[in-house]
PDB file of C-alpha atoms and ligand atoms in Angstrom:
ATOM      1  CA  UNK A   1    -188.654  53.316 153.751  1.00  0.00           C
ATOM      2  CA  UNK A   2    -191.132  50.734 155.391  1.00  0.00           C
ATOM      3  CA  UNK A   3    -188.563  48.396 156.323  1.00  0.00           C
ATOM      4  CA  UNK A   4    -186.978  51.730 157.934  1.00  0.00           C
ATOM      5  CA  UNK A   5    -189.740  52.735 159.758  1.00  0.00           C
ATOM      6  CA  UNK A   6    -190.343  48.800 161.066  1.00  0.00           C
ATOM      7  CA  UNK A   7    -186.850  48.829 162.149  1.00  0.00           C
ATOM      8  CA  UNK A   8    -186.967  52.289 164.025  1.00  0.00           C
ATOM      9  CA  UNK A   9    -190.549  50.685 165.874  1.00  0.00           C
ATOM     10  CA  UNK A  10    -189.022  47.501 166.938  1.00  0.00           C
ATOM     11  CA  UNK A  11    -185.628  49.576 168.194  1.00  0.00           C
ATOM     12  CA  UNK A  12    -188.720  51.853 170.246  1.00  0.00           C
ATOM     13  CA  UNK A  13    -190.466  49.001 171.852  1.00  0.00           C
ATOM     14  CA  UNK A  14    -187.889  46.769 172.331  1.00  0.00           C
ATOM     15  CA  UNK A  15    -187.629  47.212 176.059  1.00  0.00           C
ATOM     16  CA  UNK A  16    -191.254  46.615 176.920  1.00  0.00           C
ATOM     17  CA  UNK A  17    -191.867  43.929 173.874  1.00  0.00           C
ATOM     18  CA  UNK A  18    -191.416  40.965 176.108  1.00  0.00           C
ATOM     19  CA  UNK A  19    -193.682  42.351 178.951  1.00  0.00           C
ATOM     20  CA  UNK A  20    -196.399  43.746 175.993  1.00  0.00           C
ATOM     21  CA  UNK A  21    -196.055  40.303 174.420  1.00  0.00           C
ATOM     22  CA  UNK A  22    -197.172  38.081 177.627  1.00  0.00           C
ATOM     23  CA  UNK A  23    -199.957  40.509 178.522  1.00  0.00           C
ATOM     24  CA  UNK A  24    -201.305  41.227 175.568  1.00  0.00           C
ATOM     25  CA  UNK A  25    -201.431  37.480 174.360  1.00  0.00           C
ATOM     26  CA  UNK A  26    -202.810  36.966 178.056  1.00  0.00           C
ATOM     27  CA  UNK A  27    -199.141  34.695 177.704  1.00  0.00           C
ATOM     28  CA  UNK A  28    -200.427  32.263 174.842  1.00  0.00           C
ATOM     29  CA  UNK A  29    -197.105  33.648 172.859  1.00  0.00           C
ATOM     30  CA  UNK A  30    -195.389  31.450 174.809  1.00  0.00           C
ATOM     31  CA  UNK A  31    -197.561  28.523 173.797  1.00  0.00           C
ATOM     32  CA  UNK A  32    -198.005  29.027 170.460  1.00  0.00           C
ATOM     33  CA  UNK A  33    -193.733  29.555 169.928  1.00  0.00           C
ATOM     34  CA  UNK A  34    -193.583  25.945 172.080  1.00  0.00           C
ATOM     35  CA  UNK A  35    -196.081  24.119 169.159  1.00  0.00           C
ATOM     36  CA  UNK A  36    -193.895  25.557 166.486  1.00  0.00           C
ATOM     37  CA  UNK A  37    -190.521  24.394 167.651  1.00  0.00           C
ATOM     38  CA  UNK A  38    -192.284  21.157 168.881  1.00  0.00           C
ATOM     39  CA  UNK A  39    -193.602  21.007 165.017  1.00  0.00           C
ATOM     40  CA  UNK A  40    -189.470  21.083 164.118  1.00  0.00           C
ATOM     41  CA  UNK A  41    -188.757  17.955 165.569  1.00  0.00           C
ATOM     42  CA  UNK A  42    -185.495  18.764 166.344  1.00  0.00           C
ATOM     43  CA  UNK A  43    -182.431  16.671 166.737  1.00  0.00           C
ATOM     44  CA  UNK A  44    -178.593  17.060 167.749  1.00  0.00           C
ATOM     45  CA  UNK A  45    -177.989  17.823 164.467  1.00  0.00           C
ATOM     46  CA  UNK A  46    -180.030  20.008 162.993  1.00  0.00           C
ATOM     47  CA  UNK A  47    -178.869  23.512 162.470  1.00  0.00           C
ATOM     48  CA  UNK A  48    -181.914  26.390 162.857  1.00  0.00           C
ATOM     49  CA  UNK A  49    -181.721  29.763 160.930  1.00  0.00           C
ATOM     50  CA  UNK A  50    -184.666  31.745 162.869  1.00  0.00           C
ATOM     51  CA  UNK A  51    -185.580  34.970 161.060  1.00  0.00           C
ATOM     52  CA  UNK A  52    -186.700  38.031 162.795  1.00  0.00           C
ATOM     53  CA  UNK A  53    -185.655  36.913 165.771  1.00  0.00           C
ATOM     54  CA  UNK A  54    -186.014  39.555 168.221  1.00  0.00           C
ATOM     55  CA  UNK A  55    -185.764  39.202 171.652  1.00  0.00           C
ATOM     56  CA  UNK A  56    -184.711  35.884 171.277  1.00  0.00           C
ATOM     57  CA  UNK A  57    -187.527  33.585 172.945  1.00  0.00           C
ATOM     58  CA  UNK A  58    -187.701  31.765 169.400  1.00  0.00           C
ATOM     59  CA  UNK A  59    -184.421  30.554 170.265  1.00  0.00           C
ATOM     60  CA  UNK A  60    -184.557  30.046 173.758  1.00  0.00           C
ATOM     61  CA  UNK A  61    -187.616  27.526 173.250  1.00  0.00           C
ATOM     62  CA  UNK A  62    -185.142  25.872 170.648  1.00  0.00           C
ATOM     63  CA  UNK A  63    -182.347  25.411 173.956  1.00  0.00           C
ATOM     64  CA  UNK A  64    -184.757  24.117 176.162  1.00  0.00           C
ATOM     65  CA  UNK A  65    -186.483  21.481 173.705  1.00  0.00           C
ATOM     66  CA  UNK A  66    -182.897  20.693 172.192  1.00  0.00           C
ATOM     67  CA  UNK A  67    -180.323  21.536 174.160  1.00  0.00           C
ATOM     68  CA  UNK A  68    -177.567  20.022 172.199  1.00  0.00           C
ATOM     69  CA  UNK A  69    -178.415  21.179 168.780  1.00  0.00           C
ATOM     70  CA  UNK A  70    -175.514  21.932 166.806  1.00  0.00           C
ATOM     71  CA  UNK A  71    -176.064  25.209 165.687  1.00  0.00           C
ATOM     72  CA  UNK A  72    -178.620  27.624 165.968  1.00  0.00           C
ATOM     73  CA  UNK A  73    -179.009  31.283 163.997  1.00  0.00           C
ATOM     74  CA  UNK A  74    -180.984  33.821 164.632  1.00  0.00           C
ATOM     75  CA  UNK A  75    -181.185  36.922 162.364  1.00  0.00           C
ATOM     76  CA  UNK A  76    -183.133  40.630 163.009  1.00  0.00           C
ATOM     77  CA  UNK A  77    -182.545  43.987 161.959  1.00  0.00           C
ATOM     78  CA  UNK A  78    -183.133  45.750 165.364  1.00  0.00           C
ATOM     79  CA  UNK A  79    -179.998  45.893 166.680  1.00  0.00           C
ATOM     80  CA  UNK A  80    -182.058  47.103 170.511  1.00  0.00           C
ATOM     81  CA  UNK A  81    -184.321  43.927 169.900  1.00  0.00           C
ATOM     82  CA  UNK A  82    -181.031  41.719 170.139  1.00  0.00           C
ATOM     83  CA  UNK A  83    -179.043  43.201 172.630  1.00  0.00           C
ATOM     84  CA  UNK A  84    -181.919  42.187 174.739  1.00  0.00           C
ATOM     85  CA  UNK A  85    -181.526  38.731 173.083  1.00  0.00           C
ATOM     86  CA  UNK A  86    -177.840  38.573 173.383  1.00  0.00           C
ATOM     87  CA  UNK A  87    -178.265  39.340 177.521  1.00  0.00           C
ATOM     88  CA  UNK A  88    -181.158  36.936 177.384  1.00  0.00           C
ATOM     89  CA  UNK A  89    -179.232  33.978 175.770  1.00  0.00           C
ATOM     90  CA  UNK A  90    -176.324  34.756 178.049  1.00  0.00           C
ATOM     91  CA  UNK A  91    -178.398  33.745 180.796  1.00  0.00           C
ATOM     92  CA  UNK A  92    -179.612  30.585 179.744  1.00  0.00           C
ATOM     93  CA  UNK A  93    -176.420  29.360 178.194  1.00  0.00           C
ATOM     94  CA  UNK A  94    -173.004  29.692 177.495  1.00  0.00           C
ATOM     95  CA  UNK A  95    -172.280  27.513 174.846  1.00  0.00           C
ATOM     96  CA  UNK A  96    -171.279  28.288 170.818  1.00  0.00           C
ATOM     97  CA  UNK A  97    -174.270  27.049 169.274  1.00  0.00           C
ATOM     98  CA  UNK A  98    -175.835  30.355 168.776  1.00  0.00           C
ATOM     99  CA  UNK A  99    -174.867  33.473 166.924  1.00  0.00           C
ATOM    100  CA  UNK A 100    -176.818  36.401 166.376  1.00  0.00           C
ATOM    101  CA  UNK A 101    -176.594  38.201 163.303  1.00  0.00           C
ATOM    102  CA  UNK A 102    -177.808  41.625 162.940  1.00  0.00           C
ATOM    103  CA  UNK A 103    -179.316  42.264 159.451  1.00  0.00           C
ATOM    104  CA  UNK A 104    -182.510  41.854 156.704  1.00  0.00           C
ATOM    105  CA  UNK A 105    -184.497  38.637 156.238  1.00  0.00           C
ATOM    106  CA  UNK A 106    -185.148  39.421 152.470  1.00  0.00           C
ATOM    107  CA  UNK A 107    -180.929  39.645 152.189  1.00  0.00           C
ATOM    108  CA  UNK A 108    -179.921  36.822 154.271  1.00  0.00           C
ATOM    109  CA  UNK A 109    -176.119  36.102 154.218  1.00  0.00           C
ATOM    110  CA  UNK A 110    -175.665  32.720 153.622  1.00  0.00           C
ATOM    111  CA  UNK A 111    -174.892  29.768 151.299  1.00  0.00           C
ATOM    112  CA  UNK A 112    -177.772  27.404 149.885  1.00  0.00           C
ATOM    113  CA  UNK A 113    -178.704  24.307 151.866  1.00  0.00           C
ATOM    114  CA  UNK A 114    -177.223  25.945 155.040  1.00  0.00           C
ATOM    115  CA  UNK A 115    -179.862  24.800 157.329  1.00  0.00           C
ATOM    116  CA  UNK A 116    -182.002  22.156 158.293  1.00  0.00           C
ATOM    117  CA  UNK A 117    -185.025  24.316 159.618  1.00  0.00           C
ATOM    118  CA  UNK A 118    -185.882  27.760 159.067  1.00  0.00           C
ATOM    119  CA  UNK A 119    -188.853  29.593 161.679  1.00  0.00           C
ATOM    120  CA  UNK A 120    -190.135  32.906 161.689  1.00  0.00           C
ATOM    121  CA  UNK A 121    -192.536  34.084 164.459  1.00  0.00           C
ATOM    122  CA  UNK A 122    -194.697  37.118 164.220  1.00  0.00           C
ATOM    123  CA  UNK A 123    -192.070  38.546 161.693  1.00  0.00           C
ATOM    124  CA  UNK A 124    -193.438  37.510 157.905  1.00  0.00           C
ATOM    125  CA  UNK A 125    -196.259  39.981 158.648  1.00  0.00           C
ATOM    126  CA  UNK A 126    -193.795  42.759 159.160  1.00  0.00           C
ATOM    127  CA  UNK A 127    -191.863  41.717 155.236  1.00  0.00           C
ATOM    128  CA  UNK A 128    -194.339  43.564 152.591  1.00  0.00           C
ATOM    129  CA  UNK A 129    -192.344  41.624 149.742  1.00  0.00           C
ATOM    130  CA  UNK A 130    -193.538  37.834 151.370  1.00  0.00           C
ATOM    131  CA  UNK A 131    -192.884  36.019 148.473  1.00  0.00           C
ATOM    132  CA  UNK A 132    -189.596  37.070 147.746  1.00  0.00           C
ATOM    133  CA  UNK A 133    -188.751  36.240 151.264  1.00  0.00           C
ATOM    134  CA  UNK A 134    -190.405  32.640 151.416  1.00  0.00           C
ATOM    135  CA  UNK A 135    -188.023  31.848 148.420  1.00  0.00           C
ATOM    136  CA  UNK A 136    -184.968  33.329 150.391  1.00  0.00           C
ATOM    137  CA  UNK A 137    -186.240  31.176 153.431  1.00  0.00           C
ATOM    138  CA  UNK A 138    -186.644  28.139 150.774  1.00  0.00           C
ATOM    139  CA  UNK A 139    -183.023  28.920 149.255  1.00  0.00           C
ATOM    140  CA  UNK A 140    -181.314  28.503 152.665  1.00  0.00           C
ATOM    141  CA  UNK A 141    -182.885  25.149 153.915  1.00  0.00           C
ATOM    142  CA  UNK A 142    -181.596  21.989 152.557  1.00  0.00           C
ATOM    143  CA  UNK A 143    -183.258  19.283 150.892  1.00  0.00           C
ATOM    144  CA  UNK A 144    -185.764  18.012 152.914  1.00  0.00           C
ATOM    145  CA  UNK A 145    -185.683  20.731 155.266  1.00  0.00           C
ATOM    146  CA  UNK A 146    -188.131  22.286 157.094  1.00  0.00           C
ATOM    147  CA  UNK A 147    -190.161  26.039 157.013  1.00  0.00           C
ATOM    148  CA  UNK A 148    -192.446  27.011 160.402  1.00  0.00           C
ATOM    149  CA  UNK A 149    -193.844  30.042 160.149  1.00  0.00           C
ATOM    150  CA  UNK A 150    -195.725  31.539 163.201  1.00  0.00           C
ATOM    151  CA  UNK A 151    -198.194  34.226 162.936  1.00  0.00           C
ATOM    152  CA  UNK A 152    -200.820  36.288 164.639  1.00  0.00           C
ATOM    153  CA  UNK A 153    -203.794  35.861 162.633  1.00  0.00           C
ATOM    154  CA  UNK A 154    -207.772  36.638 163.563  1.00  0.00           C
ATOM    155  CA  UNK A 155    -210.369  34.022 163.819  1.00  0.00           C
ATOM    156  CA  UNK A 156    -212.133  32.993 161.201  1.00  0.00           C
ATOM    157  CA  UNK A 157    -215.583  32.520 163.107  1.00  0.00           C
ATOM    158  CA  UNK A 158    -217.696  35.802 162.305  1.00  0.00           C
ATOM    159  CA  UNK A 159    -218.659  35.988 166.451  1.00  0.00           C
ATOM    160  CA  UNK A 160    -215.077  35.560 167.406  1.00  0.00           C
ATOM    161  CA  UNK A 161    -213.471  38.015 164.988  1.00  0.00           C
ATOM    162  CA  UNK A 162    -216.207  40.640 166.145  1.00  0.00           C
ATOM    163  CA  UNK A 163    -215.522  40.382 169.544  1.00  0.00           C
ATOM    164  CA  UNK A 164    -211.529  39.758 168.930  1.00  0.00           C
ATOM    165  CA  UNK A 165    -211.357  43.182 166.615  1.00  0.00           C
ATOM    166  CA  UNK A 166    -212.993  45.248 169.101  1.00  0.00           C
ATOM    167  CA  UNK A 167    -209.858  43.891 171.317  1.00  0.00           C
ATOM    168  CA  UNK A 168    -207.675  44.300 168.862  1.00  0.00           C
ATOM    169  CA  UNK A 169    -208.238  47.710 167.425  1.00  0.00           C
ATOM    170  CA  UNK A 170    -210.013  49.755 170.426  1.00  0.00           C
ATOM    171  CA  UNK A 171    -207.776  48.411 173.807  1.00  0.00           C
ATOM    172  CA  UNK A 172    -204.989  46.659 172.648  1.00  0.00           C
ATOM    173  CA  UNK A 173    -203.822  49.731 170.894  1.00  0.00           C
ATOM    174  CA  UNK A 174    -204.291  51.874 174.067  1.00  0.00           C
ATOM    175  CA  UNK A 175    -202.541  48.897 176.512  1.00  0.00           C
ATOM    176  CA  UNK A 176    -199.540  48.887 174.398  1.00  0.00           C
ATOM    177  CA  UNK A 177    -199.433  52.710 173.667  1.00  0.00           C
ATOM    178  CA  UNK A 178    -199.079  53.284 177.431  1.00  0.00           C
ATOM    179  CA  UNK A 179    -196.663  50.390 178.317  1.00  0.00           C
ATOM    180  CA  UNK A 180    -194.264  51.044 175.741  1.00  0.00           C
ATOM    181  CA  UNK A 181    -194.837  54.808 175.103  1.00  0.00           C
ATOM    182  CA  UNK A 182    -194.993  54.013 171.228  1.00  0.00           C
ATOM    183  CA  UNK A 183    -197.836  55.556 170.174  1.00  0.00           C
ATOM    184  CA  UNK A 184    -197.382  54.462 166.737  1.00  0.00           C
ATOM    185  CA  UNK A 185    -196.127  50.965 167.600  1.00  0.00           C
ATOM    186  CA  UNK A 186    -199.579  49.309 168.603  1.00  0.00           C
ATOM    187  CA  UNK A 187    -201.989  50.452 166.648  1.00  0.00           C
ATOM    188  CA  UNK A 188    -199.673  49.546 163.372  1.00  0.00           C
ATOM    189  CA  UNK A 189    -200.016  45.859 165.006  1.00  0.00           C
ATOM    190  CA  UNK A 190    -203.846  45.522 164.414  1.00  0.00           C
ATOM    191  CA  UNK A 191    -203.379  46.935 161.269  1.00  0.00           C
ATOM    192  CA  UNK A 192    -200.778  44.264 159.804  1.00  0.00           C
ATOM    193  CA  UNK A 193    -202.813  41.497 161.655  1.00  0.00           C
ATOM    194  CA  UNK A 194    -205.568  42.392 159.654  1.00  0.00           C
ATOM    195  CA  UNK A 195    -203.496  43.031 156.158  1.00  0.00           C
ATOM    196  CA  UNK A 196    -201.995  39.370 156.924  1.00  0.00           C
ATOM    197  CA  UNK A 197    -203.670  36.613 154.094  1.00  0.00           C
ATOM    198  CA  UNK A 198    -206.081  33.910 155.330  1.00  0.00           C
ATOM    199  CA  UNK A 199    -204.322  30.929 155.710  1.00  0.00           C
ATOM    200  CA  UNK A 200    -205.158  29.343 152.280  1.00  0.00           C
ATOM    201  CA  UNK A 201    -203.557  31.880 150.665  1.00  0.00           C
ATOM    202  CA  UNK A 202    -200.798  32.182 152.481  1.00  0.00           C
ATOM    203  CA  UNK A 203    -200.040  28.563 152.035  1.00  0.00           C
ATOM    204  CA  UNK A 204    -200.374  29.113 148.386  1.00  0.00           C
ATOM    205  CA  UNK A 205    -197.296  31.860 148.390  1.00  0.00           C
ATOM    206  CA  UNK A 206    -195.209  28.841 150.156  1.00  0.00           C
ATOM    207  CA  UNK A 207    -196.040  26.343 147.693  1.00  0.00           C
ATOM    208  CA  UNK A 208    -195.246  28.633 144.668  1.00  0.00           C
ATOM    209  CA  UNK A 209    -191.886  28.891 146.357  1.00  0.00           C
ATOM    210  CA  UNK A 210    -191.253  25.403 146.216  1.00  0.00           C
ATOM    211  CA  UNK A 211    -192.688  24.146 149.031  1.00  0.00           C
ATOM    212  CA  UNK A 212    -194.298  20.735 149.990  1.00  0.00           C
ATOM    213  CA  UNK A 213    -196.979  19.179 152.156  1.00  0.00           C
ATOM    214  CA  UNK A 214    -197.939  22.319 153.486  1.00  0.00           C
ATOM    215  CA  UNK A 215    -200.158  21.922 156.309  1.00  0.00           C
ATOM    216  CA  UNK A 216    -201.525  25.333 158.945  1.00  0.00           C
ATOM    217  CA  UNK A 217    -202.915  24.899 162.592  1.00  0.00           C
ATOM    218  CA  UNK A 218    -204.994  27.381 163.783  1.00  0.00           C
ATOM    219  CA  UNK A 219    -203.883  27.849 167.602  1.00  0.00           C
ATOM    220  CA  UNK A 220    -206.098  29.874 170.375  1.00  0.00           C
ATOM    221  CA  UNK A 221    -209.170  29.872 168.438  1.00  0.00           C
ATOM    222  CA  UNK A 222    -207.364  31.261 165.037  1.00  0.00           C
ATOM    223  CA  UNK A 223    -205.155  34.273 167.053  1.00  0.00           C
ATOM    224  CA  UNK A 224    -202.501  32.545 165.731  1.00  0.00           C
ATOM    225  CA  UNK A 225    -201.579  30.173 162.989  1.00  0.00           C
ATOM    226  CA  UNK A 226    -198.735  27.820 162.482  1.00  0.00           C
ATOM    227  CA  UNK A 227    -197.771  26.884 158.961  1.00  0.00           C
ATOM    228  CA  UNK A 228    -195.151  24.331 158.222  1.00  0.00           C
ATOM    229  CA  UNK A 229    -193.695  23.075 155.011  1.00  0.00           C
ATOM    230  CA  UNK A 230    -191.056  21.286 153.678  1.00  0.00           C
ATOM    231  CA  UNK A 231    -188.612  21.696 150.798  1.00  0.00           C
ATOM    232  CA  UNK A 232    -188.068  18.302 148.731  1.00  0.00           C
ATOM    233  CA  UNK A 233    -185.340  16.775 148.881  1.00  0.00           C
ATOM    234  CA  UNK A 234    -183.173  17.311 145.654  1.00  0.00           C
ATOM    235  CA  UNK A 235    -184.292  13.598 143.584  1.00  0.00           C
ATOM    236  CA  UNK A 236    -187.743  14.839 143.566  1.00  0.00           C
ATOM    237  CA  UNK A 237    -187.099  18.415 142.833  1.00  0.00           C
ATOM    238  CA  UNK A 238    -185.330  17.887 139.880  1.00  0.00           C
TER     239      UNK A 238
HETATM  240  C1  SAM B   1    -192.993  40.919 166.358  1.00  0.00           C
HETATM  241  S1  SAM B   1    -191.270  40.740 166.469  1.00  0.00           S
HETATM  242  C2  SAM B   1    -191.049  38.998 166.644  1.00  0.00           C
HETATM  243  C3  SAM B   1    -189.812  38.641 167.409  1.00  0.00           C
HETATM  244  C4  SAM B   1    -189.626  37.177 167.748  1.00  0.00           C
HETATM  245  N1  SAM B   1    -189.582  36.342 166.579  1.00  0.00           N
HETATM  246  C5  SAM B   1    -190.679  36.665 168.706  1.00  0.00           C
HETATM  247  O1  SAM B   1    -191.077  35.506 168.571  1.00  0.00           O
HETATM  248  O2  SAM B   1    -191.061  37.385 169.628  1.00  0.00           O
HETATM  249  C6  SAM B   1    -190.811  41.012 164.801  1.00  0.00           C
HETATM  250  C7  SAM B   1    -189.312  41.114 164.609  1.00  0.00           C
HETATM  251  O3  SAM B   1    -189.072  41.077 163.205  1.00  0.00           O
HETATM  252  C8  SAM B   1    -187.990  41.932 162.927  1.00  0.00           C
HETATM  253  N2  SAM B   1    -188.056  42.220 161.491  1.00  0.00           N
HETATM  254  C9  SAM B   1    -189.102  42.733 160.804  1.00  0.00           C
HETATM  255  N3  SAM B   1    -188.823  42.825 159.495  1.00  0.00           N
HETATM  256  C10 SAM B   1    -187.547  42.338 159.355  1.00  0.00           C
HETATM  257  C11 SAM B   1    -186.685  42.162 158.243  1.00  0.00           C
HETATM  258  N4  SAM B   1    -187.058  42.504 157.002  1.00  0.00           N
HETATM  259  N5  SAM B   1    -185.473  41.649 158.460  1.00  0.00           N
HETATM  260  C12 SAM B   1    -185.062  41.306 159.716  1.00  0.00           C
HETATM  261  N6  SAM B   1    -185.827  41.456 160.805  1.00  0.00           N
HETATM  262  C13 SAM B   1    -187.071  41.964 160.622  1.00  0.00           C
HETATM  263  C14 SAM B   1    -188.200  43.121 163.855  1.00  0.00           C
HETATM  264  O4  SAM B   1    -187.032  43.865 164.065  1.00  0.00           O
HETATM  265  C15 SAM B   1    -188.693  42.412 165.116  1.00  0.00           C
HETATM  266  O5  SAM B   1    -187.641  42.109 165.982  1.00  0.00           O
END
């Protein structure tokens, strides 16, 4: 039922998400999914599973900081949000590297130890059942492998978040609303921005998952946060 009615949003907006994105982030987006790859440290032979991948700028920023990475996933259940990523990777490249899988982050459909990295921007807030998904996401990587998560977040100075909710809930709402004719759409985004855990805590659902060395980076004055973690390798998880 919710992951329905997430689904049926995303499929709404998709059109407009890449224009609502830039403006309403006043184009930080585009910064803050830079850091997180950057945070990857990506080689030739890594292989990326990105979850909720949307439009497909997650793995664009991959291509551009990696451009001969082996392989390169990305999964979403929208099937509008990636036809606009399928036409959008078309036009940056035409290699094999990437496939684009339609289908649920909390089901994902493959083996264990499939992939070096796993990242997930602005989708974990979207997944009501996080910490069955951070052990899916921990399942997939391989030993040693690395989590990023990316999400919008709201400052934790009491001044900033005053000024950034009246944004948030009063004209962001009406911005997005007439952009993307979703009336729904953007004022469910404040609301799961807000329902999103502080940072510690969030960091705590990773490491009961398995995670290690678990750091977070507050980026544009705590609108966003990246979290990164890593899964041991198999001597010390044993
Ligand atoms: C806010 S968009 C983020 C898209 C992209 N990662 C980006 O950086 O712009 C959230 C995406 O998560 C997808 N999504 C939400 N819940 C999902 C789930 N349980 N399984 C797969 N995709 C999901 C939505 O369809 C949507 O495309």
């Amino acid at each position: 039922m919710e992951l329905e009615f997430i689904r049926d949003m995303f499929d709404g907006i998709a059109r407009r998400y890449d224009l609502l994105n830039r403006l309403l982030s006043l184009r930080q987006d585009v910064h803050w999914r830079r850091k997180m790859v950057s945070a990857l440290n990506l080689s030739q032979n890594d292989a990326v599973l990105d979850v909720a991948c949307g439009t497909g700028d997650v793995i664009i920023e991959i291509l551009k900081q990696c451009n001969c990475i082996q392989q390169v996933v990305g999964v979403d259940f929208s099937l509008r949000m990636l036809q606009i990523a399928r036409k959008k990777l078309t036009a940056v490249r035409k290699g094999g590297a990437v496939r684009l899988i339609a289908g649920n982050g909390l089901h994902l459909p493959f083996p264990e130890k499939s992939f070096t990295a796993v990242t997930i921007a602005f989708g974990i807030r979207n997944i009501v059942d996080r910490k069955t998904a951070i052990r899916v996401f921990f399942d997939c990587l391989k030993p040693g492998g690395i989590l990023a998560v990316l999400e919008l977040t709201t400052p934790e100075n009491r001044y900033l978040q005053s000024l950034y909710l009246l944004y948030f809930k009063r004209l962001l709402p009406k911005i997005g609303a007439f952009f993307s004719k979703h009336l729904k759409a953007y004022s469910y985004l404040p609301e799961s921005v807000i329902g999103f855990p502080g940072a510690r805590e969030f960091a705590g659902i990773m490491k009961e998952a398995g995670f290690k060395n678990i750091q977070w980076r507050h980026l544009t004055l705590g609108a966003a946060t990246l979290f990164v973690g890593y899964k041991p390798t198999e001597s010390i998880a044993q």
